[in-house]
Amino acid sequence: MRTLEEVQATLQIAKLKEEDLQTTIHCLSFGENVSSADYCLMELDDTLCKHIEAGDSLVIRGDKDEHAVLCSGDKTYDLKIADTSNLLLFVPGCKTPDQLTNSQESSQVVHAQIWGFCNSYWELRKRRPKLKKLTKLLMENPYEGPALGGQEEITENRYTMQDLLERIQASEEEIKTHLDIIHACQVEGYWRMLDFDYEMKLLGHVTQLVDSESWSFNKVPLQTSLEELAPLEPKQMIEHCLNCYGKRYTENDEVFYALHEDKVCRGIALMLLQNAVKFNLREFQEVWQQSVPDGMSTRLDQLKSVALVDRMSRPETICLLRVEDLPEDTLERFNHLFTLREKWTEEDIAPYIQDLCGEKQTTGALLTKYARSSMQNGIKVFNSRRPVAT
């Protein structure tokens, strides 16, 4: 341990004036058995600091074959090691200059012990959650309705929220949001994705009931719907279908749903397209309009990110292309899109790259980085920056 006199002698040798320095002098020493492997340092922004100070937790998630990510309650961050040329010391109780009052007139030595050290730290970078695996897990055992008489429910590959949190690299809030997007629901405590044919069957029951009762699509009574359709399907599934394809509201203490025209039309279009490689566009539009409930109008913009129209072919065609089926990695996504079509207009490709955009990033910025633009018949088109294997 150094004394004040030893410190003052060192200052003289270094030609430093004592009056130019803080009056509190920290003398550091290493504790016993200190190792660089004892601690890991992590750099947090103000939001995450407040998150920790409030008593909330941060969780590191990832299987053995995945790059680890860190999750708060509602956001996901990449974990990357940042090296530093300076040795970082972990000194509990050590005060920084702004924490010192300098109220004492004479210098004093404060002895502080180093608990750990390292020359790197974890750097956090906000990223998109990895949610494709969530859909893959739930599709291992999709829900096809209640087991019929004599049949047993398949109990393998069913997941609770806790199971999903342990397997999916995303925050709980991001997982819940995605479960809503993919129309998943809880059945006997497990999160299940509906088999698509079963989901369309439920939607058909609802729209047929609305038509037979001559109700407005903007005012579908929940209780009456449950009572009328209870002999056909579980009430929980009917209400889930209304939640997926409508907006819930209350009027005079009675619950109603306003069916969303775009969602209903989109669901029926997916049903028509799922078994066809390509569909004559004009014929598809005719069949599609005939298939939706009376009073609803179909439009091609309802199919952004789920179907692709080819205006260059003769006759014009449409095919199923869902954004959730594309690679999550940005470069792999662009490579895949350019194998499907050599040149894209921004209007056509934007729905398939919108989800790749980070905060304050536009599809235009992504296209500038990963594609090359040119003019074709007066229209700006984009193609790959490198040869793409077909």
CSV table of C-alpha atoms in Angstrom, one decimal:
chain,number,residue,atom,x,y,z
A,1,MET,CA,0.0,0.0,0.0
A,2,ARG,CA,1.4,3.4,-1.0
A,3,THR,CA,1.5,6.2,1.5
A,4,LEU,CA,0.7,9.8,0.8
A,5,GLU,CA,4.4,10.7,0.9
A,6,GLU,CA,5.2,8.0,-1.7
A,7,VAL,CA,2.5,9.4,-4.0
A,8,GLN,CA,3.8,12.9,-3.6
A,9,ALA,CA,7.3,11.8,-4.4
A,10,THR,CA,6.0,10.0,-7.6
A,11,LEU,CA,4.2,13.2,-8.6
A,12,GLN,CA,7.5,15.2,-8.3
A,13,ILE,CA,9.4,12.6,-10.5
A,14,ALA,CA,6.6,12.9,-13.1
A,15,LYS,CA,6.8,16.7,-12.8
A,16,LEU,CA,3.1,17.0,-12.0
A,17,LYS,CA,1.8,19.8,-9.6
A,18,GLU,CA,-0.3,18.4,-6.8
A,19,GLU,CA,-2.6,21.4,-6.8
A,20,ASP,CA,-3.6,20.7,-10.5
A,21,LEU,CA,-5.0,17.3,-9.4
A,22,GLN,CA,-8.0,16.0,-7.4
A,23,THR,CA,-7.3,16.0,-3.7
A,24,THR,CA,-8.6,12.4,-3.4
A,25,ILE,CA,-6.0,9.9,-4.7
A,26,HIS,CA,-7.0,6.3,-5.5
A,27,CYS,CA,-4.3,3.7,-4.9
A,28,LEU,CA,-5.2,0.5,-6.8
A,29,SER,CA,-4.0,-3.0,-5.9
A,30,PHE,CA,-4.9,-6.4,-7.2
A,31,GLY,CA,-6.9,-8.8,-5.0
A,32,GLU,CA,-5.9,-12.4,-4.4
A,33,ASN,CA,-6.5,-14.8,-7.3
A,34,VAL,CA,-7.7,-12.1,-9.7
A,35,SER,CA,-8.2,-13.5,-13.2
A,36,SER,CA,-9.4,-12.0,-16.5
A,37,ALA,CA,-11.9,-14.8,-16.7
A,38,ASP,CA,-13.7,-13.8,-13.5
A,39,TYR,CA,-15.9,-11.2,-15.1
A,40,CYS,CA,-17.4,-10.2,-18.5
A,41,LEU,CA,-18.2,-6.5,-19.2
A,42,MET,CA,-21.1,-5.4,-21.2
A,43,GLU,CA,-21.8,-1.9,-22.6
A,44,LEU,CA,-25.4,-0.8,-22.1
A,45,ASP,CA,-27.3,2.2,-23.5
A,46,ASP,CA,-29.5,4.4,-21.3
A,47,THR,CA,-32.6,2.3,-22.0
A,48,LEU,CA,-31.0,-1.0,-21.0
A,49,CYS,CA,-29.4,0.6,-17.9
A,50,LYS,CA,-32.8,1.8,-16.7
A,51,HIS,CA,-34.1,-1.6,-17.5
A,52,ILE,CA,-31.6,-3.2,-15.1
A,53,GLU,CA,-31.9,-0.5,-12.5
A,54,ALA,CA,-35.6,-1.1,-12.4
A,55,GLY,CA,-35.0,-4.7,-11.4
A,56,ASP,CA,-35.8,-6.2,-14.8
A,57,SER,CA,-33.6,-8.9,-16.4
A,58,LEU,CA,-31.7,-9.4,-19.6
A,59,VAL,CA,-31.6,-12.9,-21.1
A,60,ILE,CA,-29.0,-14.5,-23.4
A,61,ARG,CA,-30.7,-16.9,-25.9
A,62,GLY,CA,-29.4,-19.3,-28.5
A,63,ASP,CA,-28.9,-23.0,-29.2
A,64,LYS,CA,-25.5,-24.5,-29.6
A,65,ASP,CA,-25.5,-23.9,-33.3
A,66,GLU,CA,-26.7,-20.3,-33.1
A,67,HIS,CA,-24.9,-17.0,-32.5
A,68,ALA,CA,-26.0,-15.8,-29.1
A,69,VAL,CA,-28.4,-12.8,-28.8
A,70,LEU,CA,-29.4,-10.8,-25.7
A,71,CYS,CA,-33.1,-10.0,-25.1
A,72,SER,CA,-34.9,-7.5,-22.9
A,73,GLY,CA,-38.6,-7.7,-22.4
A,74,ASP,CA,-39.3,-6.2,-25.9
A,75,LYS,CA,-36.1,-6.0,-27.9
A,76,THR,CA,-33.4,-8.3,-29.3
A,77,TYR,CA,-29.7,-7.4,-29.5
A,78,ASP,CA,-26.7,-9.0,-31.2
A,79,LEU,CA,-23.8,-9.8,-28.9
A,80,LYS,CA,-20.4,-9.0,-30.3
A,81,ILE,CA,-17.0,-8.9,-28.6
A,82,ALA,CA,-15.2,-5.6,-28.9
A,83,ASP,CA,-11.5,-5.5,-28.1
A,84,THR,CA,-9.8,-2.5,-26.5
A,85,SER,CA,-6.1,-1.6,-26.3
A,86,ASN,CA,-6.5,-0.4,-22.8
A,87,LEU,CA,-6.9,-2.8,-19.9
A,88,LEU,CA,-10.3,-2.4,-18.3
A,89,LEU,CA,-10.3,-2.7,-14.5
A,90,PHE,CA,-13.3,-3.7,-12.4
A,91,VAL,CA,-13.0,-1.6,-9.2
A,92,PRO,CA,-16.1,-1.6,-6.9
A,93,GLY,CA,-16.4,1.6,-4.8
A,94,CYS,CA,-14.0,3.6,-7.0
A,95,LYS,CA,-15.4,7.1,-7.5
A,96,THR,CA,-15.1,9.0,-10.7
A,97,PRO,CA,-14.0,12.7,-10.7
A,98,ASP,CA,-17.6,14.0,-11.0
A,99,GLN,CA,-18.5,12.0,-7.9
A,100,LEU,CA,-15.8,13.7,-5.8
A,101,THR,CA,-16.6,16.9,-3.8
A,102,ASN,CA,-13.0,18.0,-3.2
A,103,SER,CA,-14.2,19.5,0.1
A,104,GLN,CA,-11.1,18.5,2.0
A,105,GLU,CA,-8.2,20.9,1.8
A,106,SER,CA,-5.3,18.4,1.9
A,107,SER,CA,-4.7,15.4,-0.3
A,108,GLN,CA,-5.8,12.0,0.9
A,109,VAL,CA,-5.1,8.5,-0.4
A,110,VAL,CA,-8.0,6.0,-0.8
A,111,HIS,CA,-7.1,2.4,-1.3
A,112,ALA,CA,-9.2,0.4,-3.8
A,113,GLN,CA,-8.9,-3.2,-4.7
A,114,ILE,CA,-9.2,-4.5,-8.3
A,115,TRP,CA,-11.7,-7.4,-8.4
A,116,GLY,CA,-11.2,-8.2,-12.1
A,117,PHE,CA,-9.8,-7.1,-15.4
A,118,CYS,CA,-10.2,-7.7,-19.1
A,119,ASN,CA,-9.2,-6.2,-22.5
A,120,SER,CA,-12.6,-6.8,-24.2
A,121,TYR,CA,-16.3,-6.2,-23.6
A,122,TRP,CA,-19.6,-7.3,-25.0
A,123,GLU,CA,-21.0,-4.7,-27.4
A,124,LEU,CA,-24.8,-4.7,-28.1
A,125,ARG,CA,-26.4,-3.9,-31.4
A,126,LYS,CA,-30.1,-3.9,-31.9
A,127,ARG,CA,-31.3,-6.5,-34.4
A,128,ARG,CA,-34.4,-8.0,-35.9
A,129,PRO,CA,-35.7,-11.0,-33.9
A,130,LYS,CA,-35.2,-14.4,-35.4
A,131,LEU,CA,-38.8,-15.6,-35.7
A,132,LYS,CA,-38.7,-18.0,-38.7
A,133,LYS,CA,-37.8,-20.8,-36.3
A,134,LEU,CA,-41.0,-20.0,-34.3
A,135,THR,CA,-43.2,-20.8,-37.3
A,136,LYS,CA,-41.2,-23.9,-38.0
A,137,LEU,CA,-41.6,-25.3,-34.5
A,138,LEU,CA,-45.3,-24.7,-34.4
A,139,MET,CA,-45.8,-26.3,-37.8
A,140,GLU,CA,-44.4,-29.5,-36.5
A,141,ASN,CA,-47.8,-30.2,-35.1
A,142,PRO,CA,-50.4,-27.8,-36.4
A,143,TYR,CA,-53.9,-27.8,-34.8
A,144,GLU,CA,-56.5,-29.4,-37.1
A,145,GLY,CA,-59.5,-29.1,-34.7
A,146,PRO,CA,-60.7,-31.2,-31.8
A,147,ALA,CA,-59.9,-34.9,-32.0
A,148,LEU,CA,-62.8,-36.9,-33.5
A,149,GLY,CA,-64.4,-39.8,-31.6
A,150,GLY,CA,-62.0,-42.6,-31.2
A,151,GLN,CA,-59.0,-40.5,-32.3
A,152,GLU,CA,-56.2,-39.4,-29.9
A,153,GLU,CA,-54.7,-36.0,-29.9
A,154,ILE,CA,-51.0,-36.0,-30.9
A,155,THR,CA,-49.1,-34.7,-27.9
A,156,GLU,CA,-45.6,-34.5,-29.4
A,157,ASN,CA,-44.0,-31.2,-30.5
A,158,ARG,CA,-46.3,-28.9,-28.5
A,159,TYR,CA,-44.8,-25.8,-26.9
A,160,THR,CA,-45.7,-23.5,-24.0
A,161,MET,CA,-44.6,-19.9,-23.9
A,162,GLN,CA,-41.7,-20.9,-21.6
A,163,ASP,CA,-40.7,-23.6,-24.2
A,164,LEU,CA,-40.7,-20.9,-26.9
A,165,LEU,CA,-38.7,-18.5,-24.8
A,166,GLU,CA,-36.0,-21.1,-24.4
A,167,ARG,CA,-35.9,-21.9,-28.1
A,168,ILE,CA,-36.5,-18.7,-30.0
A,169,GLN,CA,-34.0,-15.8,-30.3
A,170,ALA,CA,-36.4,-13.0,-29.6
A,171,SER,CA,-37.9,-11.1,-26.7
A,172,GLU,CA,-41.2,-12.2,-25.1
A,173,GLU,CA,-43.0,-9.2,-26.6
A,174,GLU,CA,-41.7,-9.9,-30.1
A,175,ILE,CA,-42.7,-13.5,-29.8
A,176,LYS,CA,-46.2,-12.6,-28.7
A,177,THR,CA,-46.5,-10.1,-31.6
A,178,HIS,CA,-45.5,-12.8,-34.1
A,179,LEU,CA,-47.8,-15.3,-32.6
A,180,ASP,CA,-50.7,-12.9,-33.4
A,181,ILE,CA,-49.4,-12.3,-36.9
A,182,ILE,CA,-49.3,-16.1,-37.7
A,183,HIS,CA,-52.8,-16.6,-36.1
A,184,ALA,CA,-51.5,-18.9,-33.4
A,185,CYS,CA,-53.6,-19.6,-30.4
A,186,GLN,CA,-53.3,-21.3,-27.0
A,187,VAL,CA,-55.0,-24.8,-26.8
A,188,GLU,CA,-54.8,-26.5,-23.4
A,189,GLY,CA,-51.9,-24.3,-22.4
A,190,TYR,CA,-49.8,-24.9,-25.6
A,191,TRP,CA,-49.3,-22.5,-28.4
A,192,ARG,CA,-50.6,-24.0,-31.7
A,193,MET,CA,-50.7,-22.8,-35.3
A,194,LEU,CA,-53.9,-23.6,-37.1
A,195,ASP,CA,-53.7,-26.0,-40.0
A,196,PHE,CA,-54.4,-23.7,-43.0
A,197,ASP,CA,-57.4,-25.7,-44.3
A,198,TYR,CA,-58.9,-25.8,-40.8
A,199,GLU,CA,-58.4,-22.0,-40.5
A,200,MET,CA,-60.2,-21.5,-43.8
A,201,LYS,CA,-63.0,-23.9,-42.6
A,202,LEU,CA,-63.5,-21.6,-39.6
A,203,LEU,CA,-63.5,-18.5,-41.7
A,204,GLY,CA,-66.1,-20.1,-44.1
A,205,HIS,CA,-68.4,-20.9,-41.1
A,206,VAL,CA,-68.2,-17.3,-40.0
A,207,THR,CA,-68.8,-15.7,-43.4
A,208,GLN,CA,-71.6,-18.1,-44.3
A,209,LEU,CA,-73.3,-17.3,-41.0
A,210,VAL,CA,-73.0,-13.5,-41.7
A,211,ASP,CA,-74.5,-14.1,-45.1
A,212,SER,CA,-77.4,-16.3,-43.8
A,213,GLU,CA,-78.3,-13.8,-41.0
A,214,SER,CA,-77.9,-10.8,-43.4
A,215,TRP,CA,-75.6,-9.1,-40.9
A,216,SER,CA,-73.4,-6.3,-41.8
A,217,PHE,CA,-69.7,-7.3,-42.0
A,218,ASN,CA,-69.0,-4.4,-39.7
A,219,LYS,CA,-71.3,-5.6,-37.0
A,220,VAL,CA,-71.0,-9.4,-36.3
A,221,PRO,CA,-72.4,-10.2,-32.8
A,222,LEU,CA,-70.0,-12.5,-30.8
A,223,GLN,CA,-72.5,-14.2,-28.5
A,224,THR,CA,-74.9,-15.1,-31.3
A,225,SER,CA,-72.1,-16.3,-33.5
A,226,LEU,CA,-70.8,-18.6,-30.8
A,227,GLU,CA,-74.2,-20.1,-30.1
A,228,GLU,CA,-75.0,-20.6,-33.8
A,229,LEU,CA,-71.7,-22.2,-34.6
A,230,ALA,CA,-71.1,-24.2,-31.4
A,231,PRO,CA,-72.5,-27.4,-32.9
A,232,LEU,CA,-69.8,-27.2,-35.7
A,233,GLU,CA,-66.7,-26.0,-33.9
A,234,PRO,CA,-65.4,-25.2,-30.4
A,235,LYS,CA,-66.4,-21.7,-29.3
A,236,GLN,CA,-62.8,-20.9,-28.5
A,237,MET,CA,-61.9,-21.5,-32.2
A,238,ILE,CA,-64.8,-19.4,-33.5
A,239,GLU,CA,-63.8,-16.5,-31.3
A,240,HIS,CA,-60.1,-16.9,-32.3
A,241,CYS,CA,-61.1,-16.7,-36.0
A,242,LEU,CA,-63.1,-13.5,-35.4
A,243,ASN,CA,-60.0,-12.1,-33.6
A,244,CYS,CA,-57.8,-13.0,-36.6
A,245,TYR,CA,-60.0,-11.6,-39.3
A,246,GLY,CA,-61.9,-8.8,-37.4
A,247,LYS,CA,-61.7,-6.0,-34.9
A,248,ARG,CA,-63.4,-6.4,-31.6
A,249,TYR,CA,-65.6,-3.6,-30.1
A,250,THR,CA,-68.4,-3.1,-27.6
A,251,GLU,CA,-71.7,-1.4,-28.1
A,252,ASN,CA,-74.4,-1.2,-25.4
A,253,ASP,CA,-72.5,-3.8,-23.4
A,254,GLU,CA,-72.6,-6.3,-26.3
A,255,VAL,CA,-69.5,-7.5,-28.1
A,256,PHE,CA,-69.3,-7.2,-31.9
A,257,TYR,CA,-66.6,-7.7,-34.5
A,258,ALA,CA,-66.0,-5.7,-37.7
A,259,LEU,CA,-64.6,-8.1,-40.2
A,260,HIS,CA,-61.5,-6.7,-42.0
A,261,GLU,CA,-62.1,-6.9,-45.8
A,262,ASP,CA,-58.4,-7.0,-46.7
A,263,LYS,CA,-57.7,-9.9,-44.3
A,264,VAL,CA,-60.7,-11.9,-45.4
A,265,CYS,CA,-59.9,-11.4,-49.1
A,266,ARG,CA,-56.2,-12.2,-48.5
A,267,GLY,CA,-57.0,-15.4,-46.7
A,268,ILE,CA,-59.3,-16.6,-49.5
A,269,ALA,CA,-56.6,-15.7,-52.1
A,270,LEU,CA,-54.0,-17.8,-50.3
A,271,MET,CA,-56.4,-20.7,-50.3
A,272,LEU,CA,-56.9,-20.4,-54.1
A,273,LEU,CA,-53.1,-20.0,-54.8
A,274,GLN,CA,-51.7,-22.7,-52.4
A,275,ASN,CA,-52.2,-25.6,-54.8
A,276,ALA,CA,-51.3,-23.9,-58.1
A,277,VAL,CA,-47.7,-23.2,-59.4
A,278,LYS,CA,-49.0,-20.3,-61.5
A,279,PHE,CA,-52.4,-18.9,-62.1
A,280,ASN,CA,-53.7,-17.0,-65.1
A,281,LEU,CA,-54.1,-13.5,-63.5
A,282,ARG,CA,-57.4,-12.6,-65.2
A,283,GLU,CA,-58.9,-16.0,-64.4
A,284,PHE,CA,-57.6,-15.8,-60.8
A,285,GLN,CA,-59.1,-12.4,-60.3
A,286,GLU,CA,-62.5,-13.6,-61.5
A,287,VAL,CA,-62.5,-16.7,-59.3
A,288,TRP,CA,-61.2,-14.7,-56.3
A,289,GLN,CA,-63.9,-12.1,-56.5
A,290,GLN,CA,-66.6,-14.9,-56.8
A,291,SER,CA,-65.1,-16.7,-53.8
A,292,VAL,CA,-65.2,-13.8,-51.3
A,293,PRO,CA,-68.4,-12.9,-49.4
A,294,ASP,CA,-70.9,-10.7,-51.2
A,295,GLY,CA,-70.2,-7.1,-50.5
A,296,MET,CA,-66.4,-7.5,-50.3
A,297,SER,CA,-64.1,-6.3,-53.1
A,298,THR,CA,-60.8,-7.9,-54.0
A,299,ARG,CA,-57.7,-5.9,-55.0
A,300,LEU,CA,-54.2,-7.0,-55.9
A,301,ASP,CA,-52.7,-4.7,-53.3
A,302,GLN,CA,-54.3,-6.9,-50.7
A,303,LEU,CA,-51.7,-9.6,-51.7
A,304,LYS,CA,-48.5,-7.7,-51.1
A,305,SER,CA,-45.8,-9.9,-49.6
A,306,VAL,CA,-47.8,-13.1,-50.2
A,307,ALA,CA,-48.3,-13.3,-54.0
A,308,LEU,CA,-46.2,-12.2,-57.0
A,309,VAL,CA,-47.7,-10.9,-60.3
A,310,ASP,CA,-45.8,-11.4,-63.5
A,311,ARG,CA,-46.8,-8.7,-65.9
A,312,MET,CA,-44.1,-9.7,-68.5
A,313,SER,CA,-45.5,-13.1,-69.2
A,314,ARG,CA,-48.3,-13.7,-71.7
A,315,PRO,CA,-50.9,-14.2,-70.4
A,316,GLU,CA,-50.1,-12.4,-67.2
A,317,THR,CA,-49.8,-14.8,-64.2
A,318,ILE,CA,-49.8,-14.8,-60.4
A,319,CYS,CA,-48.2,-17.2,-58.0
A,320,LEU,CA,-47.8,-17.7,-54.3
A,321,LEU,CA,-44.7,-16.1,-52.8
A,322,ARG,CA,-44.9,-15.5,-49.1
A,323,VAL,CA,-42.3,-13.3,-47.4
A,324,GLU,CA,-42.2,-15.7,-44.4
A,325,ASP,CA,-41.0,-18.5,-46.6
A,326,LEU,CA,-37.9,-16.4,-47.7
A,327,PRO,CA,-34.4,-16.5,-45.9
A,328,GLU,CA,-34.0,-14.3,-42.8
A,329,ASP,CA,-30.5,-13.3,-43.7
A,330,THR,CA,-30.4,-10.1,-45.9
A,331,LEU,CA,-27.9,-11.3,-48.5
A,332,GLU,CA,-29.5,-14.7,-48.8
A,333,ARG,CA,-32.9,-13.1,-49.2
A,334,PHE,CA,-31.7,-10.9,-52.1
A,335,ASN,CA,-29.9,-13.9,-53.7
A,336,HIS,CA,-33.0,-15.9,-53.5
A,337,LEU,CA,-35.2,-13.2,-54.9
A,338,PHE,CA,-32.8,-12.7,-57.9
A,339,THR,CA,-32.9,-16.4,-58.6
A,340,LEU,CA,-36.7,-16.1,-58.9
A,341,ARG,CA,-36.6,-13.1,-61.1
A,342,GLU,CA,-33.6,-11.4,-62.7
A,343,LYS,CA,-35.0,-7.9,-62.6
A,344,TRP,CA,-37.4,-6.3,-60.2
A,345,THR,CA,-39.2,-3.0,-60.0
A,346,GLU,CA,-39.1,-1.4,-56.6
A,347,GLU,CA,-42.9,-1.7,-56.3
A,348,ASP,CA,-42.6,-5.5,-56.7
A,349,ILE,CA,-39.6,-6.2,-54.5
A,350,ALA,CA,-40.3,-3.7,-51.7
A,351,PRO,CA,-42.9,-6.0,-49.9
A,352,TYR,CA,-40.3,-8.8,-49.8
A,353,ILE,CA,-37.5,-6.7,-48.2
A,354,GLN,CA,-39.5,-4.3,-46.0
A,355,ASP,CA,-39.0,-6.6,-42.9
A,356,LEU,CA,-35.2,-6.5,-43.4
A,357,CYS,CA,-35.1,-2.7,-42.8
A,358,GLY,CA,-33.5,-1.6,-39.5
A,359,GLU,CA,-34.5,1.5,-37.5
A,360,LYS,CA,-34.6,4.5,-39.8
A,361,GLN,CA,-33.6,2.4,-42.8
A,362,THR,CA,-35.6,2.4,-46.0
A,363,THR,CA,-36.1,-0.3,-48.7
A,364,GLY,CA,-34.3,2.2,-51.1
A,365,ALA,CA,-31.2,2.1,-48.9
A,366,LEU,CA,-31.2,-1.7,-48.9
A,367,LEU,CA,-31.6,-1.8,-52.7
A,368,THR,CA,-28.7,0.6,-53.1
A,369,LYS,CA,-26.5,-1.7,-51.0
A,370,TYR,CA,-27.5,-5.1,-52.4
A,371,ALA,CA,-28.7,-4.4,-55.9
A,372,ARG,CA,-27.8,-2.6,-59.1
A,373,SER,CA,-30.3,-0.3,-60.8
A,374,SER,CA,-30.9,0.3,-64.5
A,375,MET,CA,-33.7,1.6,-66.8
A,376,GLN,CA,-35.8,-0.8,-68.8
A,377,ASN,CA,-38.5,0.7,-71.1
A,378,GLY,CA,-38.5,3.9,-69.0
A,379,ILE,CA,-38.9,2.0,-65.7
A,380,LYS,CA,-36.3,1.7,-63.1
A,381,VAL,CA,-35.5,-1.9,-62.3
A,382,PHE,CA,-33.0,-3.7,-59.9
A,383,ASN,CA,-30.9,-6.7,-60.5
A,384,SER,CA,-28.1,-8.5,-58.5
A,385,ARG,CA,-24.7,-7.0,-58.0
A,386,ARG,CA,-23.1,-10.4,-58.6
A,387,PRO,CA,-23.9,-13.4,-60.8
A,388,VAL,CA,-26.6,-15.5,-59.3
A,389,ALA,CA,-26.7,-19.3,-59.7
A,390,THR,CA,-30.0,-20.4,-61.1
